[in-house]
Amino acid sequence: MMYYTGEYTIAQGGIDARLVADTHSVMPGIMSVLGLPKARLHLKGVAEGQSAHLSGTSPDHPGLSFEATLTRLAD
């Protein structure tokens, strides 16, 4: 129900990402894991092969922590 847009940089295996999570589908009774319909995310992590492991916070939701494992599907 959410989509993510933004930018990231990779340097020496480290990733720094600035994203915006926004709602693309409203589903009654289901809320975003972020608790907001739209939020900025600042994530940092490491790239390992075809995957990246990131964690971070949102300036729009103080106290929120966010973790993600991303896997490349295709170029």
Short mmCIF file of C-alpha atoms in Angstrom, two decimals, residues 1-2 4 21 23 30-38:
data_model
loop_
_atom_site.label_atom_id
_atom_site.label_comp_id
_atom_site.label_asym_id
_atom_site.label_seq_id
_atom_site.Cartn_x
_atom_site.Cartn_y
_atom_site.Cartn_z
CA MET A 1 0.00 0.00 0.00
CA MET A 2 3.09 2.25 0.12
CA TYR A 4 9.09 4.73 -1.92
CA ALA A 21 7.23 6.83 1.63
CA THR A 23 0.41 5.94 0.08
CA ILE A 30 -4.80 -1.27 7.49
CA MET A 31 -2.31 1.46 8.37
CA SER A 32 1.22 2.11 7.19
CA VAL A 33 3.97 0.70 9.43
CA LEU A 34 5.14 4.33 9.63
CA GLY A 35 1.86 5.49 11.19
CA LEU A 36 1.61 8.28 8.60
CA PRO A 37 0.24 8.39 5.04
CA LYS A 38 3.46 10.10 3.90
#
